[in-house]
GROMACS .gro file of C-alpha atoms in nm:
model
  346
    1UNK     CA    1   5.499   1.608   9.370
    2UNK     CA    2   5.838   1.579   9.450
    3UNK     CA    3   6.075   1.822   9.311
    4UNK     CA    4   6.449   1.809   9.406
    5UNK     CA    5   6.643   2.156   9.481
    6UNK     CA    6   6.996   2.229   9.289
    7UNK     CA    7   7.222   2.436   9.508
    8UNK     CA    8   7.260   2.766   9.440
    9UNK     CA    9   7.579   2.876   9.360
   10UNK     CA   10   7.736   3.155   9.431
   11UNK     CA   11   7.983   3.329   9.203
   12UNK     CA   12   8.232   3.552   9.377
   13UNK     CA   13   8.288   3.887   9.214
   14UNK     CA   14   8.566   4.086   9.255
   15UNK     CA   15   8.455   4.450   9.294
   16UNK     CA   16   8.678   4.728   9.251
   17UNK     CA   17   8.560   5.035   9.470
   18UNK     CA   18   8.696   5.388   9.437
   19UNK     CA   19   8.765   5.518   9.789
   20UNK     CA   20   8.857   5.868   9.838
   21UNK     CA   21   9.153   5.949  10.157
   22UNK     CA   22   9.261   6.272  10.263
   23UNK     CA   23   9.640   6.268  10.358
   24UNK     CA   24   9.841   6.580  10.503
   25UNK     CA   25  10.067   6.654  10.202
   26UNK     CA   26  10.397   6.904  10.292
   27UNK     CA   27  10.425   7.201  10.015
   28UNK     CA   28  10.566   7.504   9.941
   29UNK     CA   29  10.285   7.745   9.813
   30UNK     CA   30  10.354   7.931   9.520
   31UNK     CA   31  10.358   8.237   9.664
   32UNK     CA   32  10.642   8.181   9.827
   33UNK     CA   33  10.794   8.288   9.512
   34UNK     CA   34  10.792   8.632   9.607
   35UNK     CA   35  11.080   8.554   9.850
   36UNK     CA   36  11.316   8.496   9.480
   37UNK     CA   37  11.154   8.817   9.329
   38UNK     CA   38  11.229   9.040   9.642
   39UNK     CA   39  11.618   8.895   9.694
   40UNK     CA   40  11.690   8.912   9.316
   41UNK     CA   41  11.560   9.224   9.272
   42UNK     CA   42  11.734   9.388   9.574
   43UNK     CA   43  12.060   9.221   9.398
   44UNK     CA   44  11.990   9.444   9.126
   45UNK     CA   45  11.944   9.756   9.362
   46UNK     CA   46  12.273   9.690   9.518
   47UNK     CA   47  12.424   9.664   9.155
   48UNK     CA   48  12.313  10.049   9.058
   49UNK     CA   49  12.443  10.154   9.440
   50UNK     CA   50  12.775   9.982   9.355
   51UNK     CA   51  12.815  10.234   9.049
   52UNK     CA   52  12.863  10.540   9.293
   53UNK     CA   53  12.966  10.332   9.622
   54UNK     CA   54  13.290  10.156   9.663
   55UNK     CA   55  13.270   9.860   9.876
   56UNK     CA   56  13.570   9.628   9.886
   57UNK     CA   57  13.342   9.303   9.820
   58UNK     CA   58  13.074   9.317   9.518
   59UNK     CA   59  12.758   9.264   9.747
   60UNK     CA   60  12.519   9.269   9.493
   61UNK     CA   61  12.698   8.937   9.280
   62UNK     CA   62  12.643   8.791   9.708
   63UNK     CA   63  12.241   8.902   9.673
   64UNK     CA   64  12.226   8.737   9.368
   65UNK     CA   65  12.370   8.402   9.407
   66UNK     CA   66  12.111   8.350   9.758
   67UNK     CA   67  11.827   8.489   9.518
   68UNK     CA   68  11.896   8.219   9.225
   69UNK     CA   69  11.964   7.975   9.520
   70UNK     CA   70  11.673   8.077   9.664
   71UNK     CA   71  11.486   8.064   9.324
   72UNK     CA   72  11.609   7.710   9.240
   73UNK     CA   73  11.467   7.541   9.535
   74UNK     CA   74  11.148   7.694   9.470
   75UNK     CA   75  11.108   7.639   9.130
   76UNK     CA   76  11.165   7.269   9.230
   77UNK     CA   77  10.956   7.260   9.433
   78UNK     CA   78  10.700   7.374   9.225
   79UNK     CA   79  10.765   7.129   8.879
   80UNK     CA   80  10.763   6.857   9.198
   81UNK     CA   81  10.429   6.941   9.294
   82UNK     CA   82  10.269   6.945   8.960
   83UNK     CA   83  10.454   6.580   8.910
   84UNK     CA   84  10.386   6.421   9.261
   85UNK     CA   85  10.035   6.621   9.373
   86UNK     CA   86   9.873   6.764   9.017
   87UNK     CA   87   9.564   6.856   9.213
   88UNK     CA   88   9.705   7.058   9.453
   89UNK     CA   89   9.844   7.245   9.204
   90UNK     CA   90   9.572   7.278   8.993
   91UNK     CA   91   9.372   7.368   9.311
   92UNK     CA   92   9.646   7.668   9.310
   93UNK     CA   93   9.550   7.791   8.970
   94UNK     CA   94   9.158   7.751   9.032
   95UNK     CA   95   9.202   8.023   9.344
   96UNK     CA   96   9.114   8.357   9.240
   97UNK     CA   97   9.390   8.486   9.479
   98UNK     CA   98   9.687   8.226   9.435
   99UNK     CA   99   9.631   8.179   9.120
  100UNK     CA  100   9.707   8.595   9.049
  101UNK     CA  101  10.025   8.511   9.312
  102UNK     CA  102  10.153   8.204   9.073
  103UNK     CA  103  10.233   8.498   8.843
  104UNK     CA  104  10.545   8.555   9.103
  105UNK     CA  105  10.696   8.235   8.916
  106UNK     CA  106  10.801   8.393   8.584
  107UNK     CA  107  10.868   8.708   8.790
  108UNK     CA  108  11.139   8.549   8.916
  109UNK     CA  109  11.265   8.350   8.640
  110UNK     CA  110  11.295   8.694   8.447
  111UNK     CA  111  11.464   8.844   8.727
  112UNK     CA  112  11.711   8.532   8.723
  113UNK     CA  113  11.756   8.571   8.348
  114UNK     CA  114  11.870   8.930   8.402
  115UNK     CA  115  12.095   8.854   8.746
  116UNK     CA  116  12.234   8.527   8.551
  117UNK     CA  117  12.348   8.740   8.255
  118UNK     CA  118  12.660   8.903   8.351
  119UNK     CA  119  12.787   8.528   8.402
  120UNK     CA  120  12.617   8.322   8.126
  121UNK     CA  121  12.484   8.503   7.871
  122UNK     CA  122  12.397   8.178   7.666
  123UNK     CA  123  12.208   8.033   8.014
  124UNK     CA  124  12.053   8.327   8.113
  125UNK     CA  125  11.910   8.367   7.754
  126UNK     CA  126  11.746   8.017   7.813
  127UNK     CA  127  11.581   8.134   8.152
  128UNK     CA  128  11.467   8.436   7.952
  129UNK     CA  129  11.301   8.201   7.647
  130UNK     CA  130  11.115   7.976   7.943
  131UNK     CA  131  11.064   8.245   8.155
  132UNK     CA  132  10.845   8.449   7.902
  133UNK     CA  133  10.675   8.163   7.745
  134UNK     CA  134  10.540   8.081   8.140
  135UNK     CA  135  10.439   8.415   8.108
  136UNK     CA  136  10.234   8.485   7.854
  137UNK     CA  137  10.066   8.134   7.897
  138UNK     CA  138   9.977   8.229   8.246
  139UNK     CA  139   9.913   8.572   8.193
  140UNK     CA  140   9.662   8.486   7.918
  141UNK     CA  141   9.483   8.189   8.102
  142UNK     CA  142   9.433   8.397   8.390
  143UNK     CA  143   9.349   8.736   8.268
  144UNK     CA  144   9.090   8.522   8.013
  145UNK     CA  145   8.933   8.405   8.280
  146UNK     CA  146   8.898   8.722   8.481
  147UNK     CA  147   8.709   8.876   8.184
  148UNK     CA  148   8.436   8.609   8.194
  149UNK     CA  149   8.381   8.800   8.553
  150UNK     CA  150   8.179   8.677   8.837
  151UNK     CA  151   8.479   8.757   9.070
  152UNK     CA  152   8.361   8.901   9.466
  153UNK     CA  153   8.551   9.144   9.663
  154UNK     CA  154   8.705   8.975   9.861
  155UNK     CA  155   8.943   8.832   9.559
  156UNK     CA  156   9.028   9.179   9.405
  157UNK     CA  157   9.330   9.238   9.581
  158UNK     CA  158   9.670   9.423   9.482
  159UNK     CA  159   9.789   9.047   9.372
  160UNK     CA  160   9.555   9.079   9.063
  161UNK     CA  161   9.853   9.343   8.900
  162UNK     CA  162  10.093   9.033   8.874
  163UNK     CA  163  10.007   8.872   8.584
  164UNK     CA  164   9.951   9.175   8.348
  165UNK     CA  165  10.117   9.432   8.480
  166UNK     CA  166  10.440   9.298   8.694
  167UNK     CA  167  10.501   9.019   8.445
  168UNK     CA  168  10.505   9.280   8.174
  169UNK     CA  169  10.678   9.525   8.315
  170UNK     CA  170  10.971   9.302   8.442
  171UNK     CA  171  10.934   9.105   8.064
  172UNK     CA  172  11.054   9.439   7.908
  173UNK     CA  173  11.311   9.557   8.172
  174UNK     CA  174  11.433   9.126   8.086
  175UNK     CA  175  11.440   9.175   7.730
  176UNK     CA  176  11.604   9.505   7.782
  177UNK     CA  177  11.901   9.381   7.920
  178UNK     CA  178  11.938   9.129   7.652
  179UNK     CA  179  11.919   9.419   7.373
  180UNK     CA  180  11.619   9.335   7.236
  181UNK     CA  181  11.457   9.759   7.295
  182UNK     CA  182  11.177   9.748   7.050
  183UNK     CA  183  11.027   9.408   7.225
  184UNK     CA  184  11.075   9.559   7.581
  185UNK     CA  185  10.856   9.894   7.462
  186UNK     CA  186  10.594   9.637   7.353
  187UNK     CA  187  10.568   9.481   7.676
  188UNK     CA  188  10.612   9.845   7.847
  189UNK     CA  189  10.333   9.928   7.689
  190UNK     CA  190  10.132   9.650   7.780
  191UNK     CA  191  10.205   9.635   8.142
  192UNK     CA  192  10.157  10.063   8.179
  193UNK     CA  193   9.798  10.035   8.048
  194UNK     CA  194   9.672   9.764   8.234
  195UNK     CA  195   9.820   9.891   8.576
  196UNK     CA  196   9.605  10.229   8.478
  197UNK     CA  197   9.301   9.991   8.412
  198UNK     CA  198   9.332   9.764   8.744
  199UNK     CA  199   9.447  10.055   8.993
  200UNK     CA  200   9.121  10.226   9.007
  201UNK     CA  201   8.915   9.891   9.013
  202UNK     CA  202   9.173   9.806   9.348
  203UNK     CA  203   9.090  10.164   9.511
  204UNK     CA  204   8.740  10.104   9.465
  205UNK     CA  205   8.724   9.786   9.621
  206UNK     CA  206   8.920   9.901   9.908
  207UNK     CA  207   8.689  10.204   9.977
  208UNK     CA  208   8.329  10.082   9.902
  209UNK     CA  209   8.362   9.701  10.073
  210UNK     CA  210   8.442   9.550  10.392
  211UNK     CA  211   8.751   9.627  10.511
  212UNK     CA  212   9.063   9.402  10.400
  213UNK     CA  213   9.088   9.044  10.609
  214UNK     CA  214   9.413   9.069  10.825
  215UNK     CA  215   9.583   8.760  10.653
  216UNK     CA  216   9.516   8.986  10.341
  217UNK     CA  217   9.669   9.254  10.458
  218UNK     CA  218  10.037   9.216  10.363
  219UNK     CA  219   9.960   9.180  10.057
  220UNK     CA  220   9.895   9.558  10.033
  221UNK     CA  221  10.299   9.590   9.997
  222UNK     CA  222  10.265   9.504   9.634
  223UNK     CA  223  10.079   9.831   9.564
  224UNK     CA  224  10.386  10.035   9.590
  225UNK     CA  225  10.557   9.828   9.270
  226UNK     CA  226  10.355   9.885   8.955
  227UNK     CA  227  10.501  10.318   8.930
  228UNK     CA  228  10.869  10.234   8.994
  229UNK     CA  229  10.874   9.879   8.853
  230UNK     CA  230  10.750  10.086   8.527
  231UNK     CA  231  11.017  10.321   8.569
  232UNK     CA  232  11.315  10.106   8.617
  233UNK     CA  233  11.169   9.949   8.277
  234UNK     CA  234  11.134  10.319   8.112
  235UNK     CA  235  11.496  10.403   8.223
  236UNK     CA  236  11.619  10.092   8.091
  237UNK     CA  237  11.462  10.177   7.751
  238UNK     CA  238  11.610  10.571   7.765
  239UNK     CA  239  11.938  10.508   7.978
  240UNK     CA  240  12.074  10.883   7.820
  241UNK     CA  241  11.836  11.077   8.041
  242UNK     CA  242  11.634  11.061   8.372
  243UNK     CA  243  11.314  11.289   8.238
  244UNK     CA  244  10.993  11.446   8.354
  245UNK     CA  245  10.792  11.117   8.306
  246UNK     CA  246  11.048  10.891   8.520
  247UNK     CA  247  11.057  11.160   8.833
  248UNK     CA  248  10.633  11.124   8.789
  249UNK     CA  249  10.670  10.764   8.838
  250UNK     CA  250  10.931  10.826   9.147
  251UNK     CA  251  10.705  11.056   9.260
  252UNK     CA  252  10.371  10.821   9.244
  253UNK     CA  253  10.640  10.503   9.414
  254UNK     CA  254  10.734  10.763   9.688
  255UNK     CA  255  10.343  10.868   9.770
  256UNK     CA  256  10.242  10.445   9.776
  257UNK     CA  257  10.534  10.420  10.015
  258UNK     CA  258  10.437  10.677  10.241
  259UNK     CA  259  10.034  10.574  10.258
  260UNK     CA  260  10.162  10.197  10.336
  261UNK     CA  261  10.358  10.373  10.622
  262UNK     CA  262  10.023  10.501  10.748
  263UNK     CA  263   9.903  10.185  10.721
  264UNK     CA  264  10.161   9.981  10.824
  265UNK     CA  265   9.984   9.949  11.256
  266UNK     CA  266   9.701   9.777  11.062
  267UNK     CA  267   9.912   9.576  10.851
  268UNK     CA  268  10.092   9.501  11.138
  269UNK     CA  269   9.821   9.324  11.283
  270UNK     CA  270   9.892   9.013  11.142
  271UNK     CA  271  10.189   8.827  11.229
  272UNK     CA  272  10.490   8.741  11.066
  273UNK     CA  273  10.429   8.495  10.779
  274UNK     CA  274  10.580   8.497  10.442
  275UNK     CA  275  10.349   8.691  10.235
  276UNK     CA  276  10.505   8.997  10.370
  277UNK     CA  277  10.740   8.993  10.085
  278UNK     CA  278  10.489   9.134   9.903
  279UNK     CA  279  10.683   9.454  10.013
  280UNK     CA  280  11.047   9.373   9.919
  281UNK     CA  281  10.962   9.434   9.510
  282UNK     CA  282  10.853   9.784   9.568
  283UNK     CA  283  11.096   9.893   9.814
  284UNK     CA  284  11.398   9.696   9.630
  285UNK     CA  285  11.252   9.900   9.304
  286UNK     CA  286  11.224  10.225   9.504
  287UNK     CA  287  11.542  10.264   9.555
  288UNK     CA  288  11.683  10.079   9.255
  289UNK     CA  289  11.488  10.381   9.050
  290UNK     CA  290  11.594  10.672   9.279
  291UNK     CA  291  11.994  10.538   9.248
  292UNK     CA  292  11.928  10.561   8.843
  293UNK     CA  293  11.799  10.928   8.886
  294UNK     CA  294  12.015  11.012   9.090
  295UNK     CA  295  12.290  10.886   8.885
  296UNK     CA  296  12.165  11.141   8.559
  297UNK     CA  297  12.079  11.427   8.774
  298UNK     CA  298  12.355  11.452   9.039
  299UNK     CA  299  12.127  11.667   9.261
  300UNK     CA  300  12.200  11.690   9.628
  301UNK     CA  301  11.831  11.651   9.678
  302UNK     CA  302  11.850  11.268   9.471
  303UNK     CA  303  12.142  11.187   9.610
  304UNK     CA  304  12.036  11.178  10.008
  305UNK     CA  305  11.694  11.051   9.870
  306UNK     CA  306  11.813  10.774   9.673
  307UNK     CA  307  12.071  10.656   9.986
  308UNK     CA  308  11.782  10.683  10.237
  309UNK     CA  309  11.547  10.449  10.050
  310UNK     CA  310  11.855  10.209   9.953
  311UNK     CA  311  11.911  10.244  10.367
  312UNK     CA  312  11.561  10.199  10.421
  313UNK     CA  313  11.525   9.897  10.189
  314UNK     CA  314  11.817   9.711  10.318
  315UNK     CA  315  11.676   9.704  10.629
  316UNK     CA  316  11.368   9.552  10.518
  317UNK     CA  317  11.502   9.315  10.317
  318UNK     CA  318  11.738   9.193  10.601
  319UNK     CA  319  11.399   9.166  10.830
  320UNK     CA  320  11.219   8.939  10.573
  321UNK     CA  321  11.514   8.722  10.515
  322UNK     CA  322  11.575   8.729  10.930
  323UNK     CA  323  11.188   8.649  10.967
  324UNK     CA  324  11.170   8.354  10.713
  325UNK     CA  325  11.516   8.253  10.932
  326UNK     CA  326  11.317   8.182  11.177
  327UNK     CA  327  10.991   8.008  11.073
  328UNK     CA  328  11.214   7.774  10.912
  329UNK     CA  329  11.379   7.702  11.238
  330UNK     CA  330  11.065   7.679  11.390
  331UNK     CA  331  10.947   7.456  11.165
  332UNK     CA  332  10.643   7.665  11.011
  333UNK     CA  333  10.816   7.757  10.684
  334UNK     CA  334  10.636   7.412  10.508
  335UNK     CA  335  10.275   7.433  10.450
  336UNK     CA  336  10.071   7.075  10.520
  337UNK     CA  337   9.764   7.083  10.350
  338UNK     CA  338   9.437   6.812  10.339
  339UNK     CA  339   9.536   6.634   9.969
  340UNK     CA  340   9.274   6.389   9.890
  341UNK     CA  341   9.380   6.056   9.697
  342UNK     CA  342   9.197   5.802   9.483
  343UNK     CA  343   9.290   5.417   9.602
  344UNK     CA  344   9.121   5.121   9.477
  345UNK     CA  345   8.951   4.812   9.725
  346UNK     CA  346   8.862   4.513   9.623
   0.00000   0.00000   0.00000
């Protein structure tokens, strides 16, 4: 039986396959934020210290034109990364560690609102506006999260008082300077009970786990912030007096600063990188809060105090700023990071 055979044939099919690539991707993380909060809030120091020291140039309106400098490039950076790498950024707020750091965004912002205002009242009212909606979004999202737990150690850090207790605490002294007192209590108050529900959690994990990763370390500068970040906002709310409850909150500032002086050899141990601004808030707010005191209680004991930490702070913030000098000269100020992208083959 003869049977004839048809050629097959052969349809090609165009196949679209998803291949994954992993390309170095330049960024700026957002931690790096802290370098705005420390340099506009030091701008604000040097603005109480120009009250009762006469310089012939205003130094402090110098501070805070490199701070909103400073801040602008940043905050570029950052709307540029969630446009051009989304993932990367959203890999930021996943972190249990940078995502608590990312609260240093509307830090700043509300620290430019108050440094703009003197200028533009009607511009620095619209940093205010965005600056506190990114707050209270972020503060929310990430403080929800931390109460569905399942956190480890390692992640409770003093970066976890950002987003509920710096964010309010610099919210109220924002809203503050824009006349708005019954708002800025509200936030006060919101900010000064979570910093007494977080600080013993912080303690604990620092005395009952392993000891603090060296590239952790630094971070350690932001525990000196939550007392006298409260009292600047306190004072700002009762400018008539400098009371009992604002030298407590000194007093609490000045015992942080002198247990990160004990620890500052095993800080130290780490080298140089940006997240040692995490110590430029406190000591700029140090001093910022002894000038204030000082200013109501004309004591010769305030006086020399308040000068040594504004003395004392000035040199640290001129270190930081010198320091970040020169990683961007060496060319290790830019972060590259592994950023895997989605292209198509046929």
């Amino acid at each position: 039986m003869h049977t004839s055979q048809q050629p097959e044939q052969h349809k090609q099919t165009s196949l679209n396959i998803s291949v994954e690539t992993s390309e170095q991707v330049p960024t700026l993380p957002v931690a790096y934020f802290g370098m705005a909060v420390g340099t506009l809030a030091f701008s604000q120091t040097w603005r109480v210290a120009e009250r009762g020291i006469r310089f012939p140039l205003e130094f402090s309106a110098y501070l805070g034109a490199v701070g909103l400098a400073i801040w602008s490039v940043l905050l570029l950076a950052y709307v540029g990364k969630w446009l051009l790498h989304t993932g990367l950024a959203k890999q930021e707020m996943l972190h249990p560690l940078q995502s608590s750091l990312a609260a240093l965004g509307p830090i700043s912002s509300l620290l430019a609102a108050i440094v703009v205002q003197p200028w533009s009242r009607t511009f620095g009212l619209l940093i205010l506006l965005f600056a506190l909606g990114w707050q209270t979004l972020l503060g929310f999202w990430i403080y929800g999260r931390f109460w569905k737990g399942g956190r480890v150690p390692d992640s409770i850090t003093a970066a976890i008082y950002l987003p509920a207790v710096a964010q309010n605490f610099v919210a109220g002294l924002a809203v503050t300077a824009y006349g708005w007192q019954e708002l800025g209590s509200l936030l006060f108050g919101a900010g000064f009970f979570s910093w007494l529900a977080l600080e013993s959690m912080i303690v604990s994990r620092a005395a009952l786990h392993a000891p603090i990763a060296s590239e952790q370390r630094p971070l350690l500068g932001i525990q000196m912030a939550p007392a006298v970040v409260a009292g600047l906002t306190y004072t700002s709310l009762r400018p008539e007096n400098a009371d009992m409850f604002a030298l407590m909150l000194l007093g609490y500032g000045l015992y942080q600063f002198a247990l990160l002086l004990r620890l500052l050899p095993w800080i130290l141990q780490q080298a140089f990188v940006p997240s040692y601004w995490s110590f430029s808030f406190g000591i700029a707010a140090l001093a910022n809060l002894a000038l204030r005191i000082a200013e109501h209680t004309q004591t010769e004991l305030m006086r020399v105090l308040s000068y040594g930490l504004l003395t004392i702070a000035s040199v640290v913030i001129l270190n930081l700023l010198s320091g970040t000098a020169y990683l961007i000269w060496q060319r290790k100020f830019v972060v590259f990071v592994n950023y895997g992208t989605q292209q198509n083959s046929q």
